[in-house]
């Protein structure tokens, strides 16, 4: 199904995210026939490029990130024909706005869906929104997509939201969190609410704890400028992991409409029990990797990857214990963790059900463990014990659920693909509402403040391991352990 024709205006068009994620996603949807040929992609950034030189950069990026052998030359050339470039500093009112305006208004521009995608530093978002509005670039259908991070704490997040909100109504602001674009994350909603059996067991009476892990093998990847000012808590937990948590923990929404869904998600964030700053170490562990091994090769320490090998207290790993203070979840720990330079790239949700009574089959039966794997492969497994065939009552474990891969063509290869088109279609359900971002920052900000005020450094962990001992200790205190320590 093709979407309506659109004009996508990308601010930050020469950046890493645009080259690595946005353009490949648009290209793939185009190659699959979902993007009408009279749509346009207009890149803007400060570099003084013209259409041709920008297209050459895009060509190289698509070949690199999609793979040259997956790209047909004719398709690529048709795609590049849709790509334009206007050299412009989006935050500067005296920039070349007339050129952008006349390009957008040319052809049938006024009647197309217009999406502004902000992928610059977030402190520019307010100025860009103002310029877009004051230079007359908004159309009746215009939408503005905001890339993360929305601010660096509660105060700056509010500033960004209010800055953009002055020129765009909330209904046209699409805050992207690409984890919500992941098939397996969306599937959690289906799994929970399409299976009455699971729905009935989805609470503190049946569930002992939940673990949400997003581990990566990569290190800094040359993103030091951004990452060192951010760290794992802001980069992954505040957005991606808390979003996954909301989907796991929310009450049944009254419908799948954007606001019904987001009303329930924000309630979860607001119910997160504030972490007691005096007791933070008992609930939050942070680490920074030192030399170790990745993919069989020795890799340097985080600090050695920073420009000038500057000393840094930025955390590359966080593990924490969150609690949701509502009747469904009171007393159930939600363990979240994310880190760079872990032993494998894996994102998964583990739902640990409570153990059974001893008796019939000897010792107490261990509780079942539902594992929802998001990456690298998608699957859902719930091992069940059955009788081992033959004489007697020996038991064996079988996997009760597993998700088939599904038809290749219907699937998105990257989570940005569906989301970019959702913005064109005007479906905000899988985007983050203002109150959600702010509630997440509200919970996270005291942790950041506490770290800033304390003079402690993150705990060291060897690259290629599952983080510092303090992360294991965090669970041990509650008699639990991380999945890989089973
Ligand atoms: C981004 C972070 O939002 O998510 C990166 O800025 C991280 O640091 C990435 O690598 C992880 O995304 P994914 O989809 O590979 O799990």
PDB file of N, CA, C and O in Angstrom, residues 309-361:
ATOM      1  N   UNK A 309      41.830  11.100  24.971  1.00  0.00           N
ATOM      2  CA  UNK A 309      41.759  10.168  26.109  1.00  0.00           C
ATOM      3  C   UNK A 309      41.405  10.893  27.406  1.00  0.00           C
ATOM      4  O   UNK A 309      41.965  10.647  28.470  1.00  0.00           O
ATOM      5  N   UNK A 310      40.460  11.806  27.283  1.00  0.00           N
ATOM      6  CA  UNK A 310      40.083  12.628  28.431  1.00  0.00           C
ATOM      7  C   UNK A 310      39.528  11.761  29.553  1.00  0.00           C
ATOM      8  O   UNK A 310      38.856  10.777  29.296  1.00  0.00           O
ATOM      9  N   UNK A 311      39.806  12.150  30.795  1.00  0.00           N
ATOM     10  CA  UNK A 311      39.173  11.427  31.896  1.00  0.00           C
ATOM     11  C   UNK A 311      37.666  11.666  31.824  1.00  0.00           C
ATOM     12  O   UNK A 311      37.223  12.738  31.406  1.00  0.00           O
ATOM     13  N   UNK A 312      36.882  10.667  32.200  1.00  0.00           N
ATOM     14  CA  UNK A 312      35.441  10.815  32.066  1.00  0.00           C
ATOM     15  C   UNK A 312      34.741   9.967  33.117  1.00  0.00           C
ATOM     16  O   UNK A 312      35.183   8.863  33.429  1.00  0.00           O
ATOM     17  N   UNK A 313      33.646  10.504  33.632  1.00  0.00           N
ATOM     18  CA  UNK A 313      32.842   9.723  34.576  1.00  0.00           C
ATOM     19  C   UNK A 313      31.535   9.276  33.940  1.00  0.00           C
ATOM     20  O   UNK A 313      30.583   8.905  34.610  1.00  0.00           O
ATOM     21  N   UNK A 314      31.484   9.327  32.621  1.00  0.00           N
ATOM     22  CA  UNK A 314      30.271   8.914  31.916  1.00  0.00           C
ATOM     23  C   UNK A 314      30.068   7.409  32.027  1.00  0.00           C
ATOM     24  O   UNK A 314      31.012   6.634  31.834  1.00  0.00           O
ATOM     25  N   UNK A 315      28.827   7.017  32.325  1.00  0.00           N
ATOM     26  CA  UNK A 315      28.554   5.581  32.449  1.00  0.00           C
ATOM     27  C   UNK A 315      28.240   4.974  31.085  1.00  0.00           C
ATOM     28  O   UNK A 315      27.498   5.560  30.303  1.00  0.00           O
ATOM     29  N   UNK A 316      28.848   3.818  30.805  1.00  0.00           N
ATOM     30  CA  UNK A 316      28.547   3.104  29.567  1.00  0.00           C
ATOM     31  C   UNK A 316      27.645   1.905  29.864  1.00  0.00           C
ATOM     32  O   UNK A 316      27.336   1.107  28.992  1.00  0.00           O
ATOM     33  N   UNK A 317      27.276   1.794  31.127  1.00  0.00           N
ATOM     34  CA  UNK A 317      26.412   0.691  31.579  1.00  0.00           C
ATOM     35  C   UNK A 317      25.587   1.174  32.756  1.00  0.00           C
ATOM     36  O   UNK A 317      26.103   1.869  33.629  1.00  0.00           O
ATOM     37  N   UNK A 318      24.318   0.822  32.755  1.00  0.00           N
ATOM     38  CA  UNK A 318      23.468   1.080  33.923  1.00  0.00           C
ATOM     39  C   UNK A 318      22.597  -0.134  34.175  1.00  0.00           C
ATOM     40  O   UNK A 318      22.083  -0.749  33.236  1.00  0.00           O
ATOM     41  N   UNK A 319      22.441  -0.487  35.441  1.00  0.00           N
ATOM     42  CA  UNK A 319      21.443  -1.482  35.811  1.00  0.00           C
ATOM     43  C   UNK A 319      20.664  -0.874  36.958  1.00  0.00           C
ATOM     44  O   UNK A 319      21.245  -0.222  37.822  1.00  0.00           O
ATOM     45  N   UNK A 320      19.358  -1.045  36.938  1.00  0.00           N
ATOM     46  CA  UNK A 320      18.611  -0.495  38.062  1.00  0.00           C
ATOM     47  C   UNK A 320      17.358  -1.306  38.360  1.00  0.00           C
ATOM     48  O   UNK A 320      16.890  -2.100  37.548  1.00  0.00           O
ATOM     49  N   UNK A 321      16.887  -1.072  39.568  1.00  0.00           N
ATOM     50  CA  UNK A 321      15.697  -1.773  40.026  1.00  0.00           C
ATOM     51  C   UNK A 321      14.590  -0.737  40.149  1.00  0.00           C
ATOM     52  O   UNK A 321      14.683   0.187  40.959  1.00  0.00           O
ATOM     53  N   UNK A 322      13.578  -0.887  39.320  1.00  0.00           N
ATOM     54  CA  UNK A 322      12.459   0.053  39.360  1.00  0.00           C
ATOM     55  C   UNK A 322      11.259  -0.645  39.963  1.00  0.00           C
ATOM     56  O   UNK A 322      11.109  -1.868  39.842  1.00  0.00           O
ATOM     57  N   UNK A 323      10.409   0.145  40.627  1.00  0.00           N
ATOM     58  CA  UNK A 323       9.160  -0.427  41.120  1.00  0.00           C
ATOM     59  C   UNK A 323       7.995   0.436  40.691  1.00  0.00           C
ATOM     60  O   UNK A 323       8.106   1.663  40.652  1.00  0.00           O
ATOM     61  N   UNK A 324       6.914  -0.219  40.365  1.00  0.00           N
ATOM     62  CA  UNK A 324       5.731   0.515  39.933  1.00  0.00           C
ATOM     63  C   UNK A 324       4.720   0.461  41.062  1.00  0.00           C
ATOM     64  O   UNK A 324       4.293  -0.614  41.485  1.00  0.00           O
ATOM     65  N   UNK A 325       4.400   1.642  41.546  1.00  0.00           N
ATOM     66  CA  UNK A 325       3.598   1.717  42.755  1.00  0.00           C
ATOM     67  C   UNK A 325       2.117   1.762  42.409  1.00  0.00           C
ATOM     68  O   UNK A 325       1.465   2.786  42.536  1.00  0.00           O
ATOM     69  N   UNK A 326       1.606   0.636  41.949  1.00  0.00           N
ATOM     70  CA  UNK A 326       0.159   0.547  41.717  1.00  0.00           C
ATOM     71  C   UNK A 326      -0.304  -0.854  42.099  1.00  0.00           C
ATOM     72  O   UNK A 326       0.521  -1.738  42.372  1.00  0.00           O
ATOM     73  N   UNK A 327      -1.610  -1.092  42.179  1.00  0.00           N
ATOM     74  CA  UNK A 327      -2.083  -2.370  42.701  1.00  0.00           C
ATOM     75  C   UNK A 327      -1.600  -3.572  41.895  1.00  0.00           C
ATOM     76  O   UNK A 327      -1.336  -4.627  42.449  1.00  0.00           O
ATOM     77  N   UNK A 328      -1.448  -3.415  40.599  1.00  0.00           N
ATOM     78  CA  UNK A 328      -1.031  -4.558  39.795  1.00  0.00           C
ATOM     79  C   UNK A 328       0.409  -4.969  40.103  1.00  0.00           C
ATOM     80  O   UNK A 328       0.733  -6.155  40.131  1.00  0.00           O
ATOM     81  N   UNK A 329       1.269  -3.999  40.335  1.00  0.00           N
ATOM     82  CA  UNK A 329       2.698  -4.309  40.343  1.00  0.00           C
ATOM     83  C   UNK A 329       3.423  -4.099  41.664  1.00  0.00           C
ATOM     84  O   UNK A 329       4.611  -4.377  41.773  1.00  0.00           O
ATOM     85  N   UNK A 330       2.725  -3.597  42.660  1.00  0.00           N
ATOM     86  CA  UNK A 330       3.421  -3.280  43.911  1.00  0.00           C
ATOM     87  C   UNK A 330       4.257  -4.465  44.371  1.00  0.00           C
ATOM     88  O   UNK A 330       3.767  -5.601  44.421  1.00  0.00           O
ATOM     89  N   UNK A 331       5.537  -4.227  44.644  1.00  0.00           N
ATOM     90  CA  UNK A 331       6.413  -5.286  45.160  1.00  0.00           C
ATOM     91  C   UNK A 331       7.125  -6.097  44.084  1.00  0.00           C
ATOM     92  O   UNK A 331       7.949  -6.942  44.401  1.00  0.00           O
ATOM     93  N   UNK A 332       6.817  -5.861  42.823  1.00  0.00           N
ATOM     94  CA  UNK A 332       7.482  -6.622  41.755  1.00  0.00           C
ATOM     95  C   UNK A 332       8.632  -5.784  41.177  1.00  0.00           C
ATOM     96  O   UNK A 332       8.399  -4.729  40.605  1.00  0.00           O
ATOM     97  N   UNK A 333       9.872  -6.251  41.344  1.00  0.00           N
ATOM     98  CA  UNK A 333      10.970  -5.461  40.771  1.00  0.00           C
ATOM     99  C   UNK A 333      10.980  -5.526  39.243  1.00  0.00           C
ATOM    100  O   UNK A 333      10.749  -6.597  38.658  1.00  0.00           O
ATOM    101  N   UNK A 334      11.207  -4.399  38.633  1.00  0.00           N
ATOM    102  CA  UNK A 334      11.494  -4.339  37.195  1.00  0.00           C
ATOM    103  C   UNK A 334      12.975  -3.982  37.078  1.00  0.00           C
ATOM    104  O   UNK A 334      13.365  -2.865  37.386  1.00  0.00           O
ATOM    105  N   UNK A 335      13.773  -4.972  36.687  1.00  0.00           N
ATOM    106  CA  UNK A 335      15.205  -4.727  36.552  1.00  0.00           C
ATOM    107  C   UNK A 335      15.499  -4.284  35.127  1.00  0.00           C
ATOM    108  O   UNK A 335      15.178  -5.005  34.178  1.00  0.00           O
ATOM    109  N   UNK A 336      16.098  -3.137  34.981  1.00  0.00           N
ATOM    110  CA  UNK A 336      16.443  -2.640  33.652  1.00  0.00           C
ATOM    111  C   UNK A 336      17.959  -2.542  33.554  1.00  0.00           C
ATOM    112  O   UNK A 336      18.609  -2.138  34.516  1.00  0.00           O
ATOM    113  N   UNK A 337      18.479  -2.872  32.404  1.00  0.00           N
ATOM    114  CA  UNK A 337      19.920  -2.622  32.232  1.00  0.00           C
ATOM    115  C   UNK A 337      20.253  -2.446  30.762  1.00  0.00           C
ATOM    116  O   UNK A 337      19.603  -3.000  29.878  1.00  0.00           O
ATOM    117  N   UNK A 338      21.277  -1.664  30.556  1.00  0.00           N
ATOM    118  CA  UNK A 338      21.748  -1.442  29.197  1.00  0.00           C
ATOM    119  C   UNK A 338      23.213  -1.101  29.256  1.00  0.00           C
ATOM    120  O   UNK A 338      23.675  -0.429  30.180  1.00  0.00           O
ATOM    121  N   UNK A 339      23.965  -1.586  28.281  1.00  0.00           N
ATOM    122  CA  UNK A 339      25.388  -1.277  28.294  1.00  0.00           C
ATOM    123  C   UNK A 339      26.027  -1.448  26.940  1.00  0.00           C
ATOM    124  O   UNK A 339      25.511  -2.141  26.061  1.00  0.00           O
ATOM    125  N   UNK A 340      27.141  -0.767  26.771  1.00  0.00           N
ATOM    126  CA  UNK A 340      27.998  -0.934  25.601  1.00  0.00           C
ATOM    127  C   UNK A 340      29.059  -1.966  25.955  1.00  0.00           C
ATOM    128  O   UNK A 340      29.393  -2.159  27.120  1.00  0.00           O
ATOM    129  N   UNK A 341      29.621  -2.579  24.912  1.00  0.00           N
ATOM    130  CA  UNK A 341      30.684  -3.573  25.100  1.00  0.00           C
ATOM    131  C   UNK A 341      30.277  -4.723  26.020  1.00  0.00           C
ATOM    132  O   UNK A 341      31.024  -5.120  26.918  1.00  0.00           O
ATOM    133  N   UNK A 342      29.089  -5.232  25.768  1.00  0.00           N
ATOM    134  CA  UNK A 342      28.625  -6.422  26.471  1.00  0.00           C
ATOM    135  C   UNK A 342      29.024  -7.635  25.617  1.00  0.00           C
ATOM    136  O   UNK A 342      29.431  -7.483  24.472  1.00  0.00           O
ATOM    137  N   UNK A 343      28.862  -8.843  26.127  1.00  0.00           N
ATOM    138  CA  UNK A 343      29.284 -10.024  25.366  1.00  0.00           C
ATOM    139  C   UNK A 343      28.464 -10.262  24.104  1.00  0.00           C
ATOM    140  O   UNK A 343      28.931 -10.880  23.171  1.00  0.00           O
ATOM    141  N   UNK A 344      27.195  -9.825  24.077  1.00  0.00           N
ATOM    142  CA  UNK A 344      26.416 -10.007  22.851  1.00  0.00           C
ATOM    143  C   UNK A 344      25.425  -8.881  22.659  1.00  0.00           C
ATOM    144  O   UNK A 344      25.090  -8.170  23.619  1.00  0.00           O
ATOM    145  N   UNK A 345      24.985  -8.731  21.413  1.00  0.00           N
ATOM    146  CA  UNK A 345      23.935  -7.754  21.127  1.00  0.00           C
ATOM    147  C   UNK A 345      22.611  -8.465  21.380  1.00  0.00           C
ATOM    148  O   UNK A 345      22.223  -9.374  20.646  1.00  0.00           O
ATOM    149  N   UNK A 346      21.934  -8.078  22.423  1.00  0.00           N
ATOM    150  CA  UNK A 346      20.662  -8.731  22.718  1.00  0.00           C
ATOM    151  C   UNK A 346      19.729  -7.759  23.425  1.00  0.00           C
ATOM    152  O   UNK A 346      20.133  -7.023  24.321  1.00  0.00           O
ATOM    153  N   UNK A 347      18.502  -7.723  22.962  1.00  0.00           N
ATOM    154  CA  UNK A 347      17.470  -6.981  23.655  1.00  0.00           C
ATOM    155  C   UNK A 347      16.380  -7.975  23.995  1.00  0.00           C
ATOM    156  O   UNK A 347      15.867  -8.658  23.101  1.00  0.00           O
ATOM    157  N   UNK A 348      16.058  -8.092  25.265  1.00  0.00           N
ATOM    158  CA  UNK A 348      14.984  -9.012  25.610  1.00  0.00           C
ATOM    159  C   UNK A 348      14.302  -8.653  26.910  1.00  0.00           C
ATOM    160  O   UNK A 348      14.840  -7.951  27.758  1.00  0.00           O
ATOM    161  N   UNK A 349      13.074  -9.140  27.008  1.00  0.00           N
ATOM    162  CA  UNK A 349      12.276  -8.957  28.208  1.00  0.00           C
ATOM    163  C   UNK A 349      12.070 -10.336  28.815  1.00  0.00           C
ATOM    164  O   UNK A 349      11.658 -11.264  28.114  1.00  0.00           O
ATOM    165  N   UNK A 350      12.389 -10.471  30.074  1.00  0.00           N
ATOM    166  CA  UNK A 350      12.202 -11.748  30.760  1.00  0.00           C
ATOM    167  C   UNK A 350      11.148 -11.552  31.841  1.00  0.00           C
ATOM    168  O   UNK A 350      11.289 -10.674  32.686  1.00  0.00           O
ATOM    169  N   UNK A 351      10.099 -12.334  31.761  1.00  0.00           N
ATOM    170  CA  UNK A 351       9.048 -12.260  32.773  1.00  0.00           C
ATOM    171  C   UNK A 351       9.132 -13.539  33.603  1.00  0.00           C
ATOM    172  O   UNK A 351       8.879 -14.635  33.105  1.00  0.00           O
ATOM    173  N   UNK A 352       9.529 -13.362  34.842  1.00  0.00           N
ATOM    174  CA  UNK A 352       9.734 -14.529  35.708  1.00  0.00           C
ATOM    175  C   UNK A 352       8.482 -14.773  36.549  1.00  0.00           C
ATOM    176  O   UNK A 352       8.126 -13.948  37.396  1.00  0.00           O
ATOM    177  N   UNK A 353       7.823 -15.892  36.293  1.00  0.00           N
ATOM    178  CA  UNK A 353       6.645 -16.235  37.096  1.00  0.00           C
ATOM    179  C   UNK A 353       7.085 -16.879  38.405  1.00  0.00           C
ATOM    180  O   UNK A 353       8.192 -17.399  38.517  1.00  0.00           O
ATOM    181  N   UNK A 354       6.200 -16.826  39.372  1.00  0.00           N
ATOM    182  CA  UNK A 354       6.545 -17.322  40.705  1.00  0.00           C
ATOM    183  C   UNK A 354       6.671 -18.844  40.737  1.00  0.00           C
ATOM    184  O   UNK A 354       6.036 -19.540  39.948  1.00  0.00           O
ATOM    185  N   UNK A 355       7.472 -19.322  41.680  1.00  0.00           N
ATOM    186  CA  UNK A 355       7.691 -20.765  41.835  1.00  0.00           C
ATOM    187  C   UNK A 355       6.455 -21.428  42.437  1.00  0.00           C
ATOM    188  O   UNK A 355       5.616 -20.767  43.052  1.00  0.00           O
ATOM    189  N   UNK A 356       6.364 -22.736  42.234  1.00  0.00           N
ATOM    190  CA  UNK A 356       5.220 -23.488  42.753  1.00  0.00           C
ATOM    191  C   UNK A 356       5.520 -24.141  44.094  1.00  0.00           C
ATOM    192  O   UNK A 356       6.571 -23.917  44.685  1.00  0.00           O
ATOM    193  N   UNK A 357       4.580 -24.954  44.537  1.00  0.00           N
ATOM    194  CA  UNK A 357       4.729 -25.627  45.828  1.00  0.00           C
ATOM    195  C   UNK A 357       5.541 -26.911  45.661  1.00  0.00           C
ATOM    196  O   UNK A 357       5.471 -27.551  44.623  1.00  0.00           O
ATOM    197  N   UNK A 358       6.286 -27.311  46.690  1.00  0.00           N
ATOM    198  CA  UNK A 358       6.939 -28.620  46.634  1.00  0.00           C
ATOM    199  C   UNK A 358       5.889 -29.719  46.776  1.00  0.00           C
ATOM    200  O   UNK A 358       4.771 -29.457  47.200  1.00  0.00           O
ATOM    201  N   UNK A 359       6.236 -30.937  46.429  1.00  0.00           N
ATOM    202  CA  UNK A 359       5.278 -32.022  46.640  1.00  0.00           C
ATOM    203  C   UNK A 359       5.325 -33.020  45.524  1.00  0.00           C
ATOM    204  O   UNK A 359       6.308 -33.712  45.313  1.00  0.00           O
ATOM    205  N   UNK A 360       4.260 -33.015  44.787  1.00  0.00           N
ATOM    206  CA  UNK A 360       4.024 -34.014  43.757  1.00  0.00           C
ATOM    207  C   UNK A 360       5.264 -34.403  42.958  1.00  0.00           C
ATOM    208  O   UNK A 360       5.549 -35.571  42.748  1.00  0.00           O
ATOM    209  N   UNK A 361       6.003 -33.417  42.512  1.00  0.00           N
ATOM    210  CA  UNK A 361       7.161 -33.719  41.668  1.00  0.00           C
ATOM    211  C   UNK A 361       8.468 -33.420  42.392  1.00  0.00           C
ATOM    212  O   UNK A 361       9.427 -32.931  41.825  1.00  0.00           O
TER     213      UNK A 361
END
